[in-house]
JSON list of C-alpha atoms in Angstrom, two decimals:
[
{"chain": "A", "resi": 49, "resn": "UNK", "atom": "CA", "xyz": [-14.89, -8.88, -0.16]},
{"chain": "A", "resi": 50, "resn": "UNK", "atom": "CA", "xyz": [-11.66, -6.52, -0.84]},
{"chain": "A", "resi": 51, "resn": "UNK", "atom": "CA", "xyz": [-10.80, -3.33, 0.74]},
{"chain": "A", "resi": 52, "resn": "UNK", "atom": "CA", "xyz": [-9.32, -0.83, -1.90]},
{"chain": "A", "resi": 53, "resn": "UNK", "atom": "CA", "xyz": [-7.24, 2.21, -0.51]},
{"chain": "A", "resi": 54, "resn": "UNK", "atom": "CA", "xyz": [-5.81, 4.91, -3.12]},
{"chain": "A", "resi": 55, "resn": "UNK", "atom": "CA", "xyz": [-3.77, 7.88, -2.12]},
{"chain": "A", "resi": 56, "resn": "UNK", "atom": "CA", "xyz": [-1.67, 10.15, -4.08]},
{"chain": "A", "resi": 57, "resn": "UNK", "atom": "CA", "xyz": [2.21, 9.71, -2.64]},
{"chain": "A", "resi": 58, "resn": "UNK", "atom": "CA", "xyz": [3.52, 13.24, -2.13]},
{"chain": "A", "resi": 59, "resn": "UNK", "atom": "CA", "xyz": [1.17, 13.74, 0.46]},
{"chain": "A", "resi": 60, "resn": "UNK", "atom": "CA", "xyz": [2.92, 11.59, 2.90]},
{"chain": "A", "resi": 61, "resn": "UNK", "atom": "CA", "xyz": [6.66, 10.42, 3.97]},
{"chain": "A", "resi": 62, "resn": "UNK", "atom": "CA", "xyz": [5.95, 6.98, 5.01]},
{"chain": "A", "resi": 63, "resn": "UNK", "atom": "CA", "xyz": [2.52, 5.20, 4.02]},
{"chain": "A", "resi": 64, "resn": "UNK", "atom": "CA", "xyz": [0.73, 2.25, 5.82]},
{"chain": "A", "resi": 65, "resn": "UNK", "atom": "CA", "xyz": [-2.26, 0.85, 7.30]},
{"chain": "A", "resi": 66, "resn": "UNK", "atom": "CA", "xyz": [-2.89, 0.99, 10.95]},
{"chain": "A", "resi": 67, "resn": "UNK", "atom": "CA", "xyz": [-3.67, -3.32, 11.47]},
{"chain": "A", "resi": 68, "resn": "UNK", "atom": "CA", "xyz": [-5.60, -1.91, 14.96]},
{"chain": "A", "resi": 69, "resn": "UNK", "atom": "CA", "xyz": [-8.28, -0.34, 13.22]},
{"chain": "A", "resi": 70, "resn": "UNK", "atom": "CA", "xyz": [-8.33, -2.85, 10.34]},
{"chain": "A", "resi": 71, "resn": "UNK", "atom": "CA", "xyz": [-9.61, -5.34, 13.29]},
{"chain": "A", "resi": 72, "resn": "UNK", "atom": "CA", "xyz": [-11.49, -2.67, 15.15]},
{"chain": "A", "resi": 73, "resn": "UNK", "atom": "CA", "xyz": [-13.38, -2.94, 11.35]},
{"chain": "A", "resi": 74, "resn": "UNK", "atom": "CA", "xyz": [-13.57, -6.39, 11.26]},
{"chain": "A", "resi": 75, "resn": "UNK", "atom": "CA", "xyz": [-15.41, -6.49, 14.52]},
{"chain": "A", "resi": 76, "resn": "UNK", "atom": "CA", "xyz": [-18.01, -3.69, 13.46]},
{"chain": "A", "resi": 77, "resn": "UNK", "atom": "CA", "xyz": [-18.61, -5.90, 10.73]},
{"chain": "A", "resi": 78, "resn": "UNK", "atom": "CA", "xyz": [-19.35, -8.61, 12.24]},
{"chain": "A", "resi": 79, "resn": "UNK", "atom": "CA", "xyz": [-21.55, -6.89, 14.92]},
{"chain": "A", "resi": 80, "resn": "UNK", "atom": "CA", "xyz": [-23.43, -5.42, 11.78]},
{"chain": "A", "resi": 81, "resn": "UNK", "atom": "CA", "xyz": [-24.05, -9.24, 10.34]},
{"chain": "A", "resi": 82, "resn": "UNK", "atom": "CA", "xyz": [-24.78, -10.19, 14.06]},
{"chain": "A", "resi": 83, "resn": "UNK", "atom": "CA", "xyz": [-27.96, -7.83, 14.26]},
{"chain": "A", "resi": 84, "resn": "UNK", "atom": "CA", "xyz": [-29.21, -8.77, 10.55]},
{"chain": "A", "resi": 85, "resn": "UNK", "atom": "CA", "xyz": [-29.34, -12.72, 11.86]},
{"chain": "A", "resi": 86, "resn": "UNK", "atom": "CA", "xyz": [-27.10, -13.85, 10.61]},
{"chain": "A", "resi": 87, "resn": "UNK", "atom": "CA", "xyz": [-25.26, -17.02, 12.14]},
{"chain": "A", "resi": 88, "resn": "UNK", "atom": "CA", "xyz": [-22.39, -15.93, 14.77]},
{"chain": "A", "resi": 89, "resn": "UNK", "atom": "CA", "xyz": [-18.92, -16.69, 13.02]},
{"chain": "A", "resi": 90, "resn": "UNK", "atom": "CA", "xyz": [-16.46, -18.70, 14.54]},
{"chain": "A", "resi": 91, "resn": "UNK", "atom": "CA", "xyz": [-13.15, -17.00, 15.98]},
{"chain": "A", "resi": 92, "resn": "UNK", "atom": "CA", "xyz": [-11.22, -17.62, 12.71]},
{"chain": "A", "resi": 93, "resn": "UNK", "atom": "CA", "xyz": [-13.21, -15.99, 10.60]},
{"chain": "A", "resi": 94, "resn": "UNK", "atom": "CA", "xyz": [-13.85, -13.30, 12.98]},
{"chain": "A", "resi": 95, "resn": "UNK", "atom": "CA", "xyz": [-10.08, -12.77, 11.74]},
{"chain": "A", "resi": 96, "resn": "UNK", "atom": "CA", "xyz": [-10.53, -12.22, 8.57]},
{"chain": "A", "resi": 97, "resn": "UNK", "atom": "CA", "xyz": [-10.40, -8.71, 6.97]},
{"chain": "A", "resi": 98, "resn": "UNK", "atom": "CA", "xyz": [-13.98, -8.58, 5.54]},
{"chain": "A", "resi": 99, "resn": "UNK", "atom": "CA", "xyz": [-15.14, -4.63, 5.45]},
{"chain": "A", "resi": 100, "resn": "UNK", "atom": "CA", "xyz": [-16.80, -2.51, 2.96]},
{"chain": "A", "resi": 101, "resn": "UNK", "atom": "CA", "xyz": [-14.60, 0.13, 3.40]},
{"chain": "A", "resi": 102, "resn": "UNK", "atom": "CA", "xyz": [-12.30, 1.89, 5.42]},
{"chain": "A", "resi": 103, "resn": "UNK", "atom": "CA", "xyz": [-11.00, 5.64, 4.95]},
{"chain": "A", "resi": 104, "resn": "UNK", "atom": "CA", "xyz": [-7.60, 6.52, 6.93]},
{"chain": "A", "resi": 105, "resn": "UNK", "atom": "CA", "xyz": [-6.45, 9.75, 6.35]},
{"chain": "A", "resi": 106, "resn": "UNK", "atom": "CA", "xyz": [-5.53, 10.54, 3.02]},
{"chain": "A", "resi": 107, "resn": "UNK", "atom": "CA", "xyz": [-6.54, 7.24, 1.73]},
{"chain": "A", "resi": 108, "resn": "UNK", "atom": "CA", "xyz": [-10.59, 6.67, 0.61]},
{"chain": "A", "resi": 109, "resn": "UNK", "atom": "CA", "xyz": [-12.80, 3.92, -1.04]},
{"chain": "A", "resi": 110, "resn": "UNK", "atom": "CA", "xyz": [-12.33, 3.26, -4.74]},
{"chain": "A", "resi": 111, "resn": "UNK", "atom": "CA", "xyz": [-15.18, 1.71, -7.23]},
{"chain": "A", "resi": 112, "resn": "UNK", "atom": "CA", "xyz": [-12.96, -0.67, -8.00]},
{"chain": "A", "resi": 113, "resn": "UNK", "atom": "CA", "xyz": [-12.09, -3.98, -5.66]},
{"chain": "A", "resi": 114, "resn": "UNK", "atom": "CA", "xyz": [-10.86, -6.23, -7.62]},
{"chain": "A", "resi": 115, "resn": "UNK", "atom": "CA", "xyz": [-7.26, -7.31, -6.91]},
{"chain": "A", "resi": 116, "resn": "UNK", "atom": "CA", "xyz": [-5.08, -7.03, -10.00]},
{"chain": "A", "resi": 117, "resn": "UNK", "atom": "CA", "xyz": [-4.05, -10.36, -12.05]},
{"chain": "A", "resi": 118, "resn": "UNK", "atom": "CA", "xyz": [-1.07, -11.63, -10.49]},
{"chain": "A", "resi": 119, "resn": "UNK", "atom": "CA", "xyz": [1.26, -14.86, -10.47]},
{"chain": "A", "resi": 120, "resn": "UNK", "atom": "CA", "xyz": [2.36, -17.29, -13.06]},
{"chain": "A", "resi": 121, "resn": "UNK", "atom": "CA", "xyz": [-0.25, -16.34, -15.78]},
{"chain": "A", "resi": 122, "resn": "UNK", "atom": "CA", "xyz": [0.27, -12.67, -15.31]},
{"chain": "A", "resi": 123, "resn": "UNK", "atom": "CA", "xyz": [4.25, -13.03, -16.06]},
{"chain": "A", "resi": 124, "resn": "UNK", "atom": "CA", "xyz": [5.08, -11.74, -13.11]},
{"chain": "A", "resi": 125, "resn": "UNK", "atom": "CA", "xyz": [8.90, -12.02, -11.51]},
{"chain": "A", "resi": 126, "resn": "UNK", "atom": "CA", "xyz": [9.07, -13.61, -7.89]},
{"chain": "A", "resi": 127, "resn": "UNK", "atom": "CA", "xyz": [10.86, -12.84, -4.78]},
{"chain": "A", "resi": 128, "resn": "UNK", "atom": "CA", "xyz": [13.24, -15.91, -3.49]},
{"chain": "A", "resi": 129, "resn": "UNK", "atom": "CA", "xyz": [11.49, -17.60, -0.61]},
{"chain": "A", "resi": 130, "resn": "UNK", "atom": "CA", "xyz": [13.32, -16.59, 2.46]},
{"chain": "A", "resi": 131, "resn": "UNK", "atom": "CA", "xyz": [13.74, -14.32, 5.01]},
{"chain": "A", "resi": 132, "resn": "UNK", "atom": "CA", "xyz": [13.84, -10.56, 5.13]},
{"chain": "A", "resi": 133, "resn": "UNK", "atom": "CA", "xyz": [14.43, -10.41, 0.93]},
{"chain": "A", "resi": 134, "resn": "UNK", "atom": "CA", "xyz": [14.10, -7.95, -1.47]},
{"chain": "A", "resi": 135, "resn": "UNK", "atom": "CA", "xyz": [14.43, -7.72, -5.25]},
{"chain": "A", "resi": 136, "resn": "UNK", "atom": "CA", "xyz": [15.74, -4.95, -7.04]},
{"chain": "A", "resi": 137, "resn": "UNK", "atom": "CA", "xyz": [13.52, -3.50, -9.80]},
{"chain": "A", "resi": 138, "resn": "UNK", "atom": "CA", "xyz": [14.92, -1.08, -12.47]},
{"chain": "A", "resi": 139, "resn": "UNK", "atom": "CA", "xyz": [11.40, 1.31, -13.63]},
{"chain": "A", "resi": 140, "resn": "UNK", "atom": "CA", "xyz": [11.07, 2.65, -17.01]},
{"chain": "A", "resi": 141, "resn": "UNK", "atom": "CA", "xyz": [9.99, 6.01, -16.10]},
{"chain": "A", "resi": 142, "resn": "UNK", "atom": "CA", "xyz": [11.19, 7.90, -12.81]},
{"chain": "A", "resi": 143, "resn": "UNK", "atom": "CA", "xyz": [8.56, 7.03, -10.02]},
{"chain": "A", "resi": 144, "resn": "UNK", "atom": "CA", "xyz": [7.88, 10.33, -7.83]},
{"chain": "A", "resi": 145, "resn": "UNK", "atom": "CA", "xyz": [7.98, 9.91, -4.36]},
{"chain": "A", "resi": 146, "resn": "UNK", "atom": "CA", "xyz": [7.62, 13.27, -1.71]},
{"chain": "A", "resi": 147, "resn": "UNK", "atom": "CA", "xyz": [9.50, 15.12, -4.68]},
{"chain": "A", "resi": 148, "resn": "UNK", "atom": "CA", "xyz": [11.91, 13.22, -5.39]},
{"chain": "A", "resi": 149, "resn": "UNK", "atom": "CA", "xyz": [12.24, 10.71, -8.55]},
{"chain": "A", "resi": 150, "resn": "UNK", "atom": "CA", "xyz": [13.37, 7.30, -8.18]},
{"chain": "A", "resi": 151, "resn": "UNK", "atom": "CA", "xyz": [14.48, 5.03, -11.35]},
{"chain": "A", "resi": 152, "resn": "UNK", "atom": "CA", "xyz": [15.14, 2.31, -8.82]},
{"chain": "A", "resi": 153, "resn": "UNK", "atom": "CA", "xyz": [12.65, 0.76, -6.58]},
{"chain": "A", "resi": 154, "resn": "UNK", "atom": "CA", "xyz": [13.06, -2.45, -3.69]},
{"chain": "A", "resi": 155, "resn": "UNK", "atom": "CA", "xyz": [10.09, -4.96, -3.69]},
{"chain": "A", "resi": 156, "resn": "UNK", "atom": "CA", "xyz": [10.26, -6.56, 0.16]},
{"chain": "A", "resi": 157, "resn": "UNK", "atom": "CA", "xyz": [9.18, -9.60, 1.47]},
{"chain": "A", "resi": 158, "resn": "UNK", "atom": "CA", "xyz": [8.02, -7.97, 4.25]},
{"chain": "A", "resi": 159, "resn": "UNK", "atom": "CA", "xyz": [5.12, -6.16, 3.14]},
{"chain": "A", "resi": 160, "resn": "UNK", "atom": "CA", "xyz": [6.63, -2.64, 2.09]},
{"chain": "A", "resi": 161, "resn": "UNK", "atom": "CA", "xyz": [8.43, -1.45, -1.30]},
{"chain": "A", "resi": 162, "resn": "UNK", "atom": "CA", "xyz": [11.65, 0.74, -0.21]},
{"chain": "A", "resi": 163, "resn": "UNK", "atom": "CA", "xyz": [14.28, 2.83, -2.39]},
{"chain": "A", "resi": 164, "resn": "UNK", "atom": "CA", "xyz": [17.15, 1.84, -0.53]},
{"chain": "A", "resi": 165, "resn": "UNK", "atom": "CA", "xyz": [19.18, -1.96, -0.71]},
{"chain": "A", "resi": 166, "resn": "UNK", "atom": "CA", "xyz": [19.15, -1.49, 3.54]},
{"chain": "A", "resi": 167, "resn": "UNK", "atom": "CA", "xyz": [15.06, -1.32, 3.02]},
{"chain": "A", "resi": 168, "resn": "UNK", "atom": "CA", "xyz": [14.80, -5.08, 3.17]},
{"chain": "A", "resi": 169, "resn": "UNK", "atom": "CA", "xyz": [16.10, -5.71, 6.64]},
{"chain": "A", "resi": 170, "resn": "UNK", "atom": "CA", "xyz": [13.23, -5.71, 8.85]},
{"chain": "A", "resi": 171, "resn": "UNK", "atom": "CA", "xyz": [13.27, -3.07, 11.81]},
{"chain": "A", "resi": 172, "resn": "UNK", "atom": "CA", "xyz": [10.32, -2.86, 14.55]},
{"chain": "A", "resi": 173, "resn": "UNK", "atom": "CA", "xyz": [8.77, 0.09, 15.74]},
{"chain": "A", "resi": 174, "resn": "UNK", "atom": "CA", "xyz": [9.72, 1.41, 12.26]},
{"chain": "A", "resi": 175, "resn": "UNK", "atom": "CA", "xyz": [6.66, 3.82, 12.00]},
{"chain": "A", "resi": 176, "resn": "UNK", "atom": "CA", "xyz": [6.03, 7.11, 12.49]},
{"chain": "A", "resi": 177, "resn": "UNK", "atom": "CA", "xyz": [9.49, 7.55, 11.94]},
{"chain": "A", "resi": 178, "resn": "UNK", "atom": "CA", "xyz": [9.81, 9.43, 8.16]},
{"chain": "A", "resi": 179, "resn": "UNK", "atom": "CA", "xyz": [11.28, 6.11, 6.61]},
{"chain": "A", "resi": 180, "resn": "UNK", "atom": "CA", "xyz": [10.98, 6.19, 2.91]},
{"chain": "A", "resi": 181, "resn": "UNK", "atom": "CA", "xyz": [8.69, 3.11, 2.72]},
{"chain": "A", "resi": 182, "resn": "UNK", "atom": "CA", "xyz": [5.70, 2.32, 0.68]},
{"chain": "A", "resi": 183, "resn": "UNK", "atom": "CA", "xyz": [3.76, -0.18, 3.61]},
{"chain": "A", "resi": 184, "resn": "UNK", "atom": "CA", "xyz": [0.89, -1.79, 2.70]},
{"chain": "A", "resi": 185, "resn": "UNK", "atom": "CA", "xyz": [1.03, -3.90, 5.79]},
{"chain": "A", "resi": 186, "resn": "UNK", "atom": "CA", "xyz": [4.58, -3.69, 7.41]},
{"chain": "A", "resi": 187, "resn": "UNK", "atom": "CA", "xyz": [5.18, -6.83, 9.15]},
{"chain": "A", "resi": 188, "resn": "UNK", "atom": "CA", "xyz": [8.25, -9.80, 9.45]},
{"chain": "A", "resi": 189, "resn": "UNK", "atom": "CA", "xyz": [6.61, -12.28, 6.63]},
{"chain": "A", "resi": 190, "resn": "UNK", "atom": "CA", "xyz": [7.91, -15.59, 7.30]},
{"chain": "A", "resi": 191, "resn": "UNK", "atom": "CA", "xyz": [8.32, -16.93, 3.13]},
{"chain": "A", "resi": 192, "resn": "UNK", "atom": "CA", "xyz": [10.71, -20.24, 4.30]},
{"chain": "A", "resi": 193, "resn": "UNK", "atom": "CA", "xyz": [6.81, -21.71, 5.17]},
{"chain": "A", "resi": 194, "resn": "UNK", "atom": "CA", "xyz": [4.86, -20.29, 2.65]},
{"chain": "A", "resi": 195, "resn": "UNK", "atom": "CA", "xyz": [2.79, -17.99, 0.01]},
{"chain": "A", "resi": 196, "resn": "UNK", "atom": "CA", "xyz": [4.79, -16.20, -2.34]},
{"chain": "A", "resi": 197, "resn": "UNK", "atom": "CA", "xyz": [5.58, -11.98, -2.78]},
{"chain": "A", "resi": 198, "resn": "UNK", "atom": "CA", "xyz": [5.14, -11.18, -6.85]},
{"chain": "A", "resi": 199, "resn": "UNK", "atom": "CA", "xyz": [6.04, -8.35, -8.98]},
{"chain": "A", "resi": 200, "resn": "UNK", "atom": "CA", "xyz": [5.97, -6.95, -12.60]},
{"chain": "A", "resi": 201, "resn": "UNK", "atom": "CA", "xyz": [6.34, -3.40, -14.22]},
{"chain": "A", "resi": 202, "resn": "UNK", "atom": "CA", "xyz": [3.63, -2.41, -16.68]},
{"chain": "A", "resi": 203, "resn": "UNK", "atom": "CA", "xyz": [3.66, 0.00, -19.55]},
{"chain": "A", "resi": 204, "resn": "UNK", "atom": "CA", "xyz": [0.42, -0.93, -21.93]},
{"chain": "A", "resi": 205, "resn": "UNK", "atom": "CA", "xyz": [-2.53, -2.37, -21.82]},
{"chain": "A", "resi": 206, "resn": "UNK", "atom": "CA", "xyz": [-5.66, -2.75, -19.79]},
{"chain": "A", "resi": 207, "resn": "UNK", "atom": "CA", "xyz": [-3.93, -2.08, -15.83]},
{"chain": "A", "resi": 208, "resn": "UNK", "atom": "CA", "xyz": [-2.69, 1.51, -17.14]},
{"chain": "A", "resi": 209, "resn": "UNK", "atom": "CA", "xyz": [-6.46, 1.71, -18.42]},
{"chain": "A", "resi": 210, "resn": "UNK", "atom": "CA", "xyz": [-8.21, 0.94, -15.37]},
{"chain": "A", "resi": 211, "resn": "UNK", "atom": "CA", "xyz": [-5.20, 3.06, -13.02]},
{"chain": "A", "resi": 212, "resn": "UNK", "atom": "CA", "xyz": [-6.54, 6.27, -14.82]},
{"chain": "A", "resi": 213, "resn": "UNK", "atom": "CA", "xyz": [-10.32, 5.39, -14.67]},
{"chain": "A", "resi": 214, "resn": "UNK", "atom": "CA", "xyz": [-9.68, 5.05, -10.76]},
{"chain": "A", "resi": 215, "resn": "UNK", "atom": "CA", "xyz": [-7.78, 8.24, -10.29]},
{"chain": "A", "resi": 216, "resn": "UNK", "atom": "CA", "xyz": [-9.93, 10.47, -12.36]},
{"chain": "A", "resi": 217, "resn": "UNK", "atom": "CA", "xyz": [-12.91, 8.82, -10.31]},
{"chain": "A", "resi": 218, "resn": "UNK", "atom": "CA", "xyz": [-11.44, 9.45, -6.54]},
{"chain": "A", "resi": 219, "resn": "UNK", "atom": "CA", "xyz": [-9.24, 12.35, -7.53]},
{"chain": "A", "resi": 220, "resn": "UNK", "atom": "CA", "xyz": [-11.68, 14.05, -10.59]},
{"chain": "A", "resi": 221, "resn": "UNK", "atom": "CA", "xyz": [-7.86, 14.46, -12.27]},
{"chain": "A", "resi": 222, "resn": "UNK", "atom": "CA", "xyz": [-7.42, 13.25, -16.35]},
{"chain": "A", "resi": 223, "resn": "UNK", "atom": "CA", "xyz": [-4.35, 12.31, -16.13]},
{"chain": "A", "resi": 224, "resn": "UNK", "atom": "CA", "xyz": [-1.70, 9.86, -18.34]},
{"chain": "A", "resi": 225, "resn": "UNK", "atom": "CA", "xyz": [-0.61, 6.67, -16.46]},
{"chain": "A", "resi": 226, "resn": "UNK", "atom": "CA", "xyz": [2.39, 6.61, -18.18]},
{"chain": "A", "resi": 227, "resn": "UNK", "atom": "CA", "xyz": [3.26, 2.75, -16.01]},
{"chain": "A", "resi": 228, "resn": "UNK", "atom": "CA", "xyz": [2.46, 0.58, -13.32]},
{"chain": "A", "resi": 229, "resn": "UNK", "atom": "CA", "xyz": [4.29, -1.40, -10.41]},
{"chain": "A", "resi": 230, "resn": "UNK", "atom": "CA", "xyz": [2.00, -4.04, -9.21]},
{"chain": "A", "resi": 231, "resn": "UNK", "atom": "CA", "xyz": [3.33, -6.10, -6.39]},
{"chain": "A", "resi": 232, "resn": "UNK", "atom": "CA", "xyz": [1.33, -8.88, -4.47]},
{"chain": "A", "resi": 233, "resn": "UNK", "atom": "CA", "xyz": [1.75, -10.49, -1.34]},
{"chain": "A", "resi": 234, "resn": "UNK", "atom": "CA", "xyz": [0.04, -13.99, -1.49]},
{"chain": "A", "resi": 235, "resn": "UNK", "atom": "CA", "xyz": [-0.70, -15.89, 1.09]},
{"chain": "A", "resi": 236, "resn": "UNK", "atom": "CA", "xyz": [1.41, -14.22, 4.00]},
{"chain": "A", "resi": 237, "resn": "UNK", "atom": "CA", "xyz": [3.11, -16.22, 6.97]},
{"chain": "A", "resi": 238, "resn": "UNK", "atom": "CA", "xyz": [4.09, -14.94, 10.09]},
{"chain": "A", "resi": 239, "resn": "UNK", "atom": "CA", "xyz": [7.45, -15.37, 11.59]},
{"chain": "A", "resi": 240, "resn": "UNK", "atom": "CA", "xyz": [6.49, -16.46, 14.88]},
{"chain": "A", "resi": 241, "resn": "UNK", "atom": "CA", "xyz": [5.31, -20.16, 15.87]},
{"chain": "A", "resi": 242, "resn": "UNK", "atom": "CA", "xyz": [6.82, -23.57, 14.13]},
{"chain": "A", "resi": 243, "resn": "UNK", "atom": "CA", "xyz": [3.81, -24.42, 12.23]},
{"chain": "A", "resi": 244, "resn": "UNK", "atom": "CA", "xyz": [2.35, -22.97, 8.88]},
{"chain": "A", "resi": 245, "resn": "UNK", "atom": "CA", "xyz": [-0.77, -21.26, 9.22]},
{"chain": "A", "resi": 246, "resn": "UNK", "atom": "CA", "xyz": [-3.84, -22.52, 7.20]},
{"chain": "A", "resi": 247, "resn": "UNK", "atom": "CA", "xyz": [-4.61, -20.39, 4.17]},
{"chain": "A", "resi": 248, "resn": "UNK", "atom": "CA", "xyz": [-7.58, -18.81, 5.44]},
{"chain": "A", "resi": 249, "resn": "UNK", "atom": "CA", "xyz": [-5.88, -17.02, 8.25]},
{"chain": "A", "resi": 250, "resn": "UNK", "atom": "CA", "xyz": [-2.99, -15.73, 6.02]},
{"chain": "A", "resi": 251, "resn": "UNK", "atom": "CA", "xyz": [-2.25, -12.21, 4.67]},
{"chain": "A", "resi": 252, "resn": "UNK", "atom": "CA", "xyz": [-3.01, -11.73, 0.96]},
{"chain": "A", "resi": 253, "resn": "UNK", "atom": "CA", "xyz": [-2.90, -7.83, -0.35]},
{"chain": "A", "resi": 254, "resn": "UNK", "atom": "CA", "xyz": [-1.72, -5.92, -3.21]},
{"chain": "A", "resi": 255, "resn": "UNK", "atom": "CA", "xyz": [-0.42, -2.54, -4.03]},
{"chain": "A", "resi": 256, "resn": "UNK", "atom": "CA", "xyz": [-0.32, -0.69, -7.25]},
{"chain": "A", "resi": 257, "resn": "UNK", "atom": "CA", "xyz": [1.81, 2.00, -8.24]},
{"chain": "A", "resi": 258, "resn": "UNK", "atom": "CA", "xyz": [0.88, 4.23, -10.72]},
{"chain": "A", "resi": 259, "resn": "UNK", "atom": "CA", "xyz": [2.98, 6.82, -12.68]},
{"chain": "A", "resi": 260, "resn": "UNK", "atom": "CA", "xyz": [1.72, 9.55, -14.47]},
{"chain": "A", "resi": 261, "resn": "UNK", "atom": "CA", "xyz": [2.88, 13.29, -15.58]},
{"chain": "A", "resi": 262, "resn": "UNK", "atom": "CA", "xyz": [1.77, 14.59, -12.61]},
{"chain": "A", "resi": 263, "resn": "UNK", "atom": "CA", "xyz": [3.27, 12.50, -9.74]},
{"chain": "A", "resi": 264, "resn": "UNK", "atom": "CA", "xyz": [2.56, 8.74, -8.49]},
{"chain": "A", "resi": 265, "resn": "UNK", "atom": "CA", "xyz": [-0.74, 7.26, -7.19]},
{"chain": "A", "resi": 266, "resn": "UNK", "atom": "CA", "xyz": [-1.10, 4.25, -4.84]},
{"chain": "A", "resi": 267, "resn": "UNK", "atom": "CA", "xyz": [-3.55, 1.82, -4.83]},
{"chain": "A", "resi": 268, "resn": "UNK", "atom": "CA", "xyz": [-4.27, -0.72, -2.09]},
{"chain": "A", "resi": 269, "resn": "UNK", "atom": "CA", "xyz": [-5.81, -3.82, -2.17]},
{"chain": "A", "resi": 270, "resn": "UNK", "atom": "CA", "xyz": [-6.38, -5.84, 0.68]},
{"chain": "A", "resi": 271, "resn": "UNK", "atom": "CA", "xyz": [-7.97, -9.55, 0.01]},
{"chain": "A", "resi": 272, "resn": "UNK", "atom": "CA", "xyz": [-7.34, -11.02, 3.07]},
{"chain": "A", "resi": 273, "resn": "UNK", "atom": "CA", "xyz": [-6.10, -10.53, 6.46]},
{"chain": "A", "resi": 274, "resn": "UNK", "atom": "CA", "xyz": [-5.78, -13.33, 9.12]},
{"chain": "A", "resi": 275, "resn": "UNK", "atom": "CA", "xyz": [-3.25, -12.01, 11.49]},
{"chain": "A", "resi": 276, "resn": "UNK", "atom": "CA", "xyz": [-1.55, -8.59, 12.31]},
{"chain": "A", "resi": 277, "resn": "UNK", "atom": "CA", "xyz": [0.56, -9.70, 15.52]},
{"chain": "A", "resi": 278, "resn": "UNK", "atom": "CA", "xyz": [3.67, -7.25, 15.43]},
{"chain": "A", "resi": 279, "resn": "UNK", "atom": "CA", "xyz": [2.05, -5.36, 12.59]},
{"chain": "A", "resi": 280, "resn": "UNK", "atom": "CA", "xyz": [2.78, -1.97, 11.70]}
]
């Protein structure tokens, strides 16, 4: 199951996802499944980021759960497979961010998209500090063993389509989704230990930026989560 956050951006500096209450979730869940009967689960799957929804602060439940197409077969560009990278992304239209417009945007391998070059350096103990970060799930992804951080503008078709069908739904706003960022983090590894982690305990989530005439929405997507140590 997927966890879908949306949230319009100018109402915060800095937005991310508290990994504490994303387990605290988890283990509701499984409590939940527990008292229906269900077989216990094993530690690893106990892991796994498996709720039906979660609502943090300006973020809430969308209809939609599905993560977005990604990869290969969607066209999409890649980030080099190394540590603490970025790629540079020149937008089409001006992307609004706590009133101010951006034309350029920083996809990171470490689990954030930034407006600055410096963005891509990894810094603990980065949040609540006002940083000018879009965080899905801020963390020191290790890509030297593994998974893969994709990227692609959109300006037509079916993902502008379905951006404004979710914001008129959560927000009750018509508005024109003029384009779309959609970045994906596949299959995350963690920087500590020597060994790869199996694929079911990596990190695989999604965010989708959407720009319209009146400002820029965010949607999350979060397929899977199998660790958060040092998360942020």
């Amino acid at each position: 199951m997927w966890t879908p956050l949306l949230a319009f951006l100018p109402l915060v500096a800095a937005m991310r996802v508290d990994p504490e209450r994303i387990a605290a979730r988890l283990r509701i869940e499984a409590e939940i499944a527990n008292d229906r009967g269900e077989s216990l689960r094993s530690a690893r799957d106990r892991r796994q980021l498996q709720p039906k929804e979660i609502s943090i602060q300006v973020t809430a439940p969308l209809f939609s759960s599905r993560l977005f197409e990604f990869g290969k077969d969607a066209e999409d560009n890649e980030v080099p497979q190394a540590l603490d990278v970025g790629k540079k992304v020149q937008l089409t239209n001006p992307l609004n961010y706590y009133g101010e417009d951006y034309n350029t945007l920083y996809v990171l391998s470490n689990g954030a998209i930034g407006f600055e070059a410096n963005a891509r350096t990894y810094k603990a103990g980065l949040f609540p500090t006002g940083a000018r970060l879009i965080a899905p799930f801020w963390n020191r992804n290790d890509l030297r063993k593994g998974g893969h951080v994709y990227y692609r503008e959109v300006t037509k078709g079916r993902v502008l389509e379905r951006g404004q069908s979710e914001i008129r739904y959560q927000y009750d706003r018509s508005v024109h989704v003029k384009s779309a960022v959609i970045v994906t983090w596949e299959k995350m590894q963690p920087l500590e230990g020597t060994a790869a982690l199996p694929e079911e305990n990596t990190n695989t989530f999604q965010a989708a930026l959407f720009i319209t005439d009146n400002g820029t929405y965010a949607n999350f997507i979060y397929s899977n989560i199998g660790w958060t140590q040092g998360a942020e």
